[in-house]
Amino acid sequence: MTRDEFSEVVLRWLEQVTAFARRLTSSAADADDLVQITYEQAFRSWHTLRHPRAGRAWLFRIARNAAVDRFRRESARPEIELVGYEALDIEVAMPLHPVELIDLEAALSRLPIDQTEAIVLCDLWGFTYEEIAAISGCAVGTVRSRISRGRVRLLKILRSGGSANARERRS
Amino acid sequence: MRCVDARELLSAVLDDELPSDECGAVVEHLEQCARCSSEAGALRALKHSVARLQAEETSTAAVRARIDALRFARNRQGPRSLAVAAVATVLIALAALTLSGRWRHDLSDVVAADHLKSNPAVAPPQVVTDSPFRIERFFAGATGFDPTVPRLKGAELLGARLCHLDGETAELIFYKHDGRNISLFVTAAPPRTAACTKHRGLTVCREERNGLGIYAVSDLPETSLRRLLGHS
């Protein structure tokens, strides 16, 4: 793959990487920073991407690792408010059915981070379990377990109206 | 198979991530167990709902400019290189759009996502009819090509709606077969190759017909979808 071909591949996924960055950060500005860092790292190591088809998962992995690094750095700075998946700002989306989807976002935010991540990577971006394992740095069996348990838990939260409680707690 | 074992595997079945023998055992159990079958339906609906969350966001101009600079960094020969690169990017993009009218990358994953989001149970058709002629009339003049409604022999035609694929208006036609929904997209951009592949746990068959791109998406097995499209 030439560098021009590489550029074409990674630019194709910019909007999805941006959306993923929004999920990994607490503000639009932080997401912009993360996207920039992701693409800087990608262009620095472009020759390590062996096949264009792996480009999207490769970018997501870089973004995730960069977010984890940043999160760790900021953990050492107590004056900065730490924001994990539990406190994602859900106003970023403009869905077709706002109430229903905000319920879903709120319910997702009540899952353990690793389960939320596996579910959205699978359902929202269509990654295979193998790709999710590569992005998250875990075994395929772990991904399967996270998705299975996460969905069951998500159903329970939605059925119990727990997402509404989550919204109330936030406000 | 016991219910507790089947439920452990439901998500993997839904995502098409289980070997066929294990998958067959779960499907067999679902045919006999109403409660597990109902749970599978709930999980499927949940998957569809998550798929409707926002998967793409437009990046800011500043981020795009920075990425363009990265893209052209290797050609840097002087202090004006970034500005030249930015201008070149815009010109190249405009030229590409003008000449081709569209991005010609594989739309299979996009249509799989749209299938999940545009399920007729969630987003109703704009025209509800089993008449292909009525649907052709509905599409007339709405897209940049002559209305086309492929006949899927053995499938029930439910209706249609307009959609946007790769920034262009395209046809989205809904069918049903064996209780499963089929979304068929007709677009002005034909795929580079004809093939059936798996995306997001769904079967996506793509081909070119009369210069148009045809993308059929369903959770039907590949053999069934191929048969409906007249491949064998």
XYZ file of C-alpha atoms in Angstrom:
403
model
C 0.000 0.000 0.000
C 1.358 3.418 -0.952
C 1.130 6.433 1.303
C -1.503 7.950 -0.967
C -3.595 4.808 -0.715
C -3.108 4.895 3.039
C -4.337 8.509 3.126
C -7.438 7.540 1.205
C -8.163 4.682 3.602
C -7.783 6.637 6.827
C -9.654 9.700 5.581
C -12.576 7.487 4.610
C -13.117 6.698 8.293
C -12.656 10.212 9.703
C -16.342 10.728 10.558
C -16.560 7.398 12.378
C -13.328 8.001 14.270
C -14.700 11.418 15.247
C -17.901 9.834 16.588
C -15.855 7.240 18.478
C -13.684 10.016 19.916
C -16.817 11.770 21.154
C -17.719 8.619 23.055
C -14.269 8.407 24.572
C -14.098 12.011 25.758
C -16.195 14.506 27.659
C -16.286 17.436 25.252
C -16.121 18.332 21.591
C -12.761 20.033 22.139
C -11.279 16.922 23.760
C -12.680 14.815 20.923
C -11.020 17.100 18.364
C -7.725 16.706 20.203
C -8.118 12.951 20.268
C -8.895 12.770 16.544
C -5.823 14.869 15.806
C -3.615 12.705 18.019
C -5.049 9.588 16.377
C -4.279 10.779 12.865
C -0.853 12.101 13.848
C 0.040 8.672 15.211
C -1.525 6.977 12.197
C 0.482 9.009 9.692
C 3.648 8.468 11.736
C 3.248 4.703 11.544
C 1.340 4.392 8.295
C 3.705 1.700 6.976
C 2.595 -0.693 9.743
C -0.916 -0.939 8.315
C -0.668 -4.033 6.163
C -4.069 -4.145 4.525
C -6.588 -1.377 3.769
C -9.414 -3.546 5.087
C -7.865 -3.437 8.532
C -7.655 0.361 8.433
C -10.781 1.179 10.371
C -10.084 -1.184 13.280
C -6.473 0.018 13.287
C -7.591 3.649 13.622
C -10.083 2.803 16.361
C -7.363 0.983 18.278
C -5.049 3.985 18.040
C -7.867 6.291 19.199
C -8.735 4.039 22.112
C -5.128 3.693 23.236
C -4.618 7.445 22.979
C -7.746 8.030 25.063
C -6.576 5.550 27.696
C -3.149 7.235 27.830
C -4.753 10.622 28.212
C -7.157 9.350 30.858
C -4.232 7.917 32.841
C -2.292 11.168 32.596
C -5.258 13.192 33.763
C -5.871 10.762 36.619
C -2.656 12.095 38.100
C -4.042 15.650 37.955
C -6.814 15.865 40.560
C -7.874 19.382 39.581
C -9.251 18.055 36.319
C -12.621 16.401 36.434
C -12.298 12.825 35.250
C -14.920 11.616 32.881
C -15.346 7.981 31.956
C -18.128 6.335 30.039
C -20.331 6.630 33.124
C -20.585 10.366 32.670
C -20.674 10.728 28.909
C -22.415 13.862 27.774
C -25.391 12.466 25.909
C -26.481 15.666 24.236
C -24.084 15.122 21.334
C -26.494 13.009 19.295
C -29.448 14.341 17.310
C -31.414 11.120 16.943
C -34.691 10.553 15.133
C -36.441 9.629 18.340
C -34.662 11.675 21.016
C -36.349 10.311 24.130
C -35.957 6.683 23.184
C -32.345 7.014 22.129
C -31.397 9.145 25.110
C -32.868 6.379 27.264
C -30.620 3.956 25.459
C -27.567 6.190 25.863
C -28.348 6.590 29.551
C -28.783 2.850 29.934
C -25.516 2.216 28.098
C -23.770 4.586 30.461
C -24.812 2.382 33.391
C -22.995 -0.646 32.036
C -19.373 -1.400 32.879
C -17.157 0.506 30.434
C -15.789 -2.601 28.766
C -19.296 -3.929 28.048
C -20.498 -0.614 26.613
C -17.439 -0.404 24.431
C -17.846 -3.928 23.076
C -21.553 -3.412 22.350
C -21.172 -0.117 20.495
C -18.158 -1.351 18.534
C -20.221 -4.358 17.469
C -23.661 -2.857 16.865
C -22.949 0.759 16.006
C -19.814 0.318 13.922
C -20.214 -3.295 12.878
C -16.848 -4.650 13.974
C -16.407 -8.402 14.261
C -15.529 -9.936 17.614
C -11.981 -10.473 16.364
C -11.636 -6.796 15.413
C -13.084 -5.685 18.754
C -10.590 -7.917 20.535
C -7.778 -6.220 18.622
C -9.128 -2.741 19.368
C -9.690 -3.430 23.062
C -6.598 -5.562 23.581
C -8.381 -8.639 24.904
C -9.329 -12.170 23.834
C -12.196 -12.917 21.434
C -13.876 -14.977 24.154
C -13.789 -11.954 26.433
C -15.496 -9.863 23.761
C -18.190 -12.496 23.351
C -18.792 -12.556 27.081
C -18.835 -8.744 27.386
C -21.372 -8.372 24.596
C -23.593 -11.181 25.829
C -23.640 -10.027 29.446
C -23.823 -6.381 28.480
C -26.889 -6.840 26.292
C -28.725 -8.859 28.940
C -27.916 -6.201 31.496
C -28.930 -3.431 29.102
C -32.298 -5.087 28.531
C -32.837 -5.326 32.279
C -32.030 -1.642 32.750
C -34.345 -0.580 29.929
C -37.160 -2.847 31.107
C -36.904 -1.535 34.647
C -36.879 2.102 33.510
C -33.440 2.452 35.069
C -32.207 4.739 32.345
C -34.716 7.374 33.444
C -33.335 7.117 36.952
C -29.868 7.592 35.531
C -30.991 10.777 33.795
C -32.525 12.107 36.979
C -29.332 11.447 38.895
C -27.347 13.386 36.331
C -29.524 16.457 36.294
C -29.961 -27.765 24.537
C -30.994 -26.200 27.843
C -32.364 -22.673 28.003
C -29.437 -21.470 30.097
C -26.962 -22.725 27.484
C -28.939 -21.259 24.591
C -29.135 -17.844 26.236
C -25.378 -17.770 26.720
C -25.034 -18.071 22.955
C -27.918 -15.875 21.750
C -25.821 -12.747 21.265
C -23.155 -14.607 19.316
C -25.855 -16.117 17.072
C -27.305 -12.672 16.519
C -23.872 -11.350 15.525
C -23.151 -14.318 13.276
C -20.128 -15.119 15.412
C -20.873 -18.751 16.173
C -19.742 -21.836 14.233
C -22.588 -23.212 12.130
C -23.041 -26.420 14.176
C -23.427 -24.513 17.443
C -25.600 -21.937 15.710
C -27.834 -24.715 14.362
C -28.330 -26.136 17.850
C -29.372 -22.728 19.196
C -31.749 -22.101 16.295
C -33.288 -25.525 16.848
C -33.804 -24.690 20.523
C -35.406 -21.341 19.635
C -37.905 -23.090 17.385
C -39.071 -25.136 20.359
C -38.802 -22.597 23.198
C -41.103 -19.584 23.107
C -39.393 -17.833 26.027
C -35.914 -18.039 24.559
C -37.296 -17.081 21.167
C -38.876 -14.007 22.732
C -35.572 -13.126 24.425
C -33.804 -13.483 21.080
C -36.327 -11.061 19.559
C -35.688 -8.556 22.349
C -31.920 -8.808 21.860
C -32.331 -8.341 18.113
C -34.461 -5.218 18.672
C -31.845 -3.926 21.102
C -29.101 -4.460 18.535
C -31.145 -2.511 15.991
C -31.652 0.316 18.486
C -27.937 0.614 19.247
C -27.275 0.655 15.503
C -29.445 3.772 15.277
C -27.196 5.799 17.563
C -24.876 8.288 15.947
C -22.056 6.425 14.179
C -20.558 9.362 12.342
C -19.811 12.956 13.207
C -18.363 15.687 11.078
C -14.977 16.790 12.253
C -14.186 20.466 12.621
C -12.424 22.459 9.925
C -9.408 22.807 12.192
C -9.059 19.048 12.544
C -9.456 18.531 8.821
C -6.840 21.168 8.094
C -4.433 19.485 10.506
C -5.020 16.106 8.865
C -4.524 17.597 5.417
C -1.236 19.016 6.635
C -0.225 15.561 7.876
C -1.268 14.065 4.592
C 0.950 16.333 2.546
C 3.781 16.662 5.061
C 6.128 14.442 3.060
C 6.047 16.961 0.198
C 7.103 19.817 2.409
C 9.727 21.909 0.624
C 9.274 25.348 2.074
C 7.270 27.487 4.489
C 4.346 27.760 2.095
C 3.932 24.013 1.761
C 1.035 23.707 4.199
C -0.975 26.397 2.466
C -0.202 24.835 -0.900
C -1.170 21.440 0.472
C -4.469 22.745 1.798
C -5.318 24.374 -1.521
C -4.278 21.218 -3.367
C -6.499 19.121 -1.123
C -9.511 21.268 -1.879
C -8.805 21.253 -5.612
C -8.242 17.506 -5.706
C -11.418 16.878 -3.749
C -13.432 19.183 -5.995
C -11.959 17.589 -9.110
C -12.688 14.100 -7.833
C -16.249 15.004 -6.968
C -16.789 16.778 -10.280
C -15.359 13.991 -12.378
C -16.814 11.007 -10.620
C -19.855 12.536 -8.992
C -19.445 10.144 -6.084
C -16.999 8.271 -3.896
C -16.632 4.803 -5.292
C -15.824 2.808 -2.206
C -17.645 -0.291 -1.128
C -20.988 0.615 0.422
C -21.660 -2.809 1.929
C -21.045 -1.766 5.522
C -22.999 1.457 5.049
C -26.061 -0.338 3.694
C -25.848 -2.934 6.479
C -25.962 -0.093 9.005
C -28.815 1.545 7.093
C -30.716 -1.741 7.048
C -30.566 -1.823 10.834
C -31.615 1.819 11.052
C -34.258 1.692 8.308
C -36.033 -1.448 9.372
C -39.654 -0.864 8.253
C -40.799 -1.555 11.799
C -38.758 1.452 12.919
C -38.780 3.805 9.923
C -41.984 3.203 7.938
C -41.836 3.161 4.134
C -42.854 6.384 2.381
C -44.921 4.313 0.014
C -46.607 1.110 1.199
C -47.565 -1.165 -1.661
C -46.848 -4.549 -3.174
C -46.949 -3.055 -6.666
C -43.525 -2.489 -8.239
C -45.121 -0.103 -10.722
C -46.432 2.158 -7.962
C -42.984 2.185 -6.411
C -41.403 3.075 -9.747
C -43.826 5.984 -10.028
C -42.911 7.058 -6.500
C -39.202 7.108 -7.384
C -39.660 8.798 -10.770
C -37.638 12.010 -10.897
C -36.485 11.660 -7.292
C -33.101 10.144 -8.071
C -30.524 10.760 -10.761
C -31.414 7.551 -12.598
C -34.431 5.776 -14.058
C -36.596 4.138 -11.368
C -35.674 0.509 -10.871
C -37.514 -2.009 -8.711
C -35.845 -5.439 -8.903
C -38.265 -8.344 -8.620
C -37.217 -10.812 -5.939
C -39.081 -13.970 -6.865
C -40.725 -15.463 -3.795
C -40.291 -12.363 -1.640
C -43.141 -10.093 -0.590
C -42.798 -6.470 -1.661
C -43.660 -4.190 1.280
C -42.915 -0.669 0.101
C -40.107 1.801 -0.361
C -38.535 5.051 0.670
C -35.821 7.395 -0.509
C -32.514 7.391 1.293
C -29.081 8.966 1.011
C -26.028 6.882 0.256
C -22.636 8.485 -0.075
C -24.280 11.865 -0.377
C -26.584 10.855 -3.219
C -30.270 10.081 -3.260
C -30.876 6.366 -3.649
C -33.801 3.940 -3.631
C -34.504 1.793 -0.596
C -37.029 -0.971 -1.222
C -38.382 -3.259 1.500
C -39.200 -6.929 0.974
C -40.020 -9.797 3.299
C -39.155 -13.471 2.901
C -39.550 -16.279 5.445
C -40.456 -13.674 8.053
C -37.157 -11.810 7.516
C -36.802 -8.259 6.257
C -34.769 -7.501 3.167
C -33.564 -3.991 2.358
C -32.622 -3.476 -1.254
C -30.716 -0.326 -2.142
C -30.444 0.933 -5.701
C -27.747 3.535 -6.188
C -26.093 5.331 -9.089
C -22.687 4.065 -7.922
C -22.186 0.422 -8.953
C -19.839 -1.687 -6.809
C -16.434 -2.614 -8.181
C -17.168 -6.323 -7.858
C -20.224 -8.506 -7.353
C -20.107 -10.535 -4.134
C -21.949 -11.504 -0.975
C -20.230 -10.665 2.306
C -21.063 -10.435 5.999
C -21.391 -7.055 7.671
C -22.726 -6.384 11.159
C -24.033 -9.942 11.310
C -26.028 -9.428 8.114
C -25.679 -10.796 4.596
C -24.957 -8.106 2.020
C -25.059 -9.028 -1.679
C -23.888 -6.392 -4.116
C -23.890 -6.345 -7.891
C -24.211 -4.105 -10.900
C -27.370 -4.118 -13.002
C -27.738 -1.824 -15.987
C -25.012 0.454 -14.685
C -26.621 0.819 -11.253
C -25.473 -0.525 -7.902
C -27.759 -3.081 -6.272
C -27.180 -3.851 -2.581
C -29.437 -6.401 -0.881
C -29.197 -6.668 2.912
C -30.861 -9.188 5.187
C -30.297 -11.590 8.035
C -31.316 -14.352 5.636
C -28.606 -16.912 4.830
C -26.453 -16.043 1.830
C -27.863 -18.928 -0.233
C -31.430 -17.678 0.244
C -30.540 -14.103 -0.627
C -28.618 -15.212 -3.693
C -31.582 -17.318 -4.814
C -33.963 -14.378 -4.406
C -31.644 -12.215 -6.480
C -31.647 -14.888 -9.190
C -28.020 -15.861 -8.789
C -28.680 -19.592 -8.991
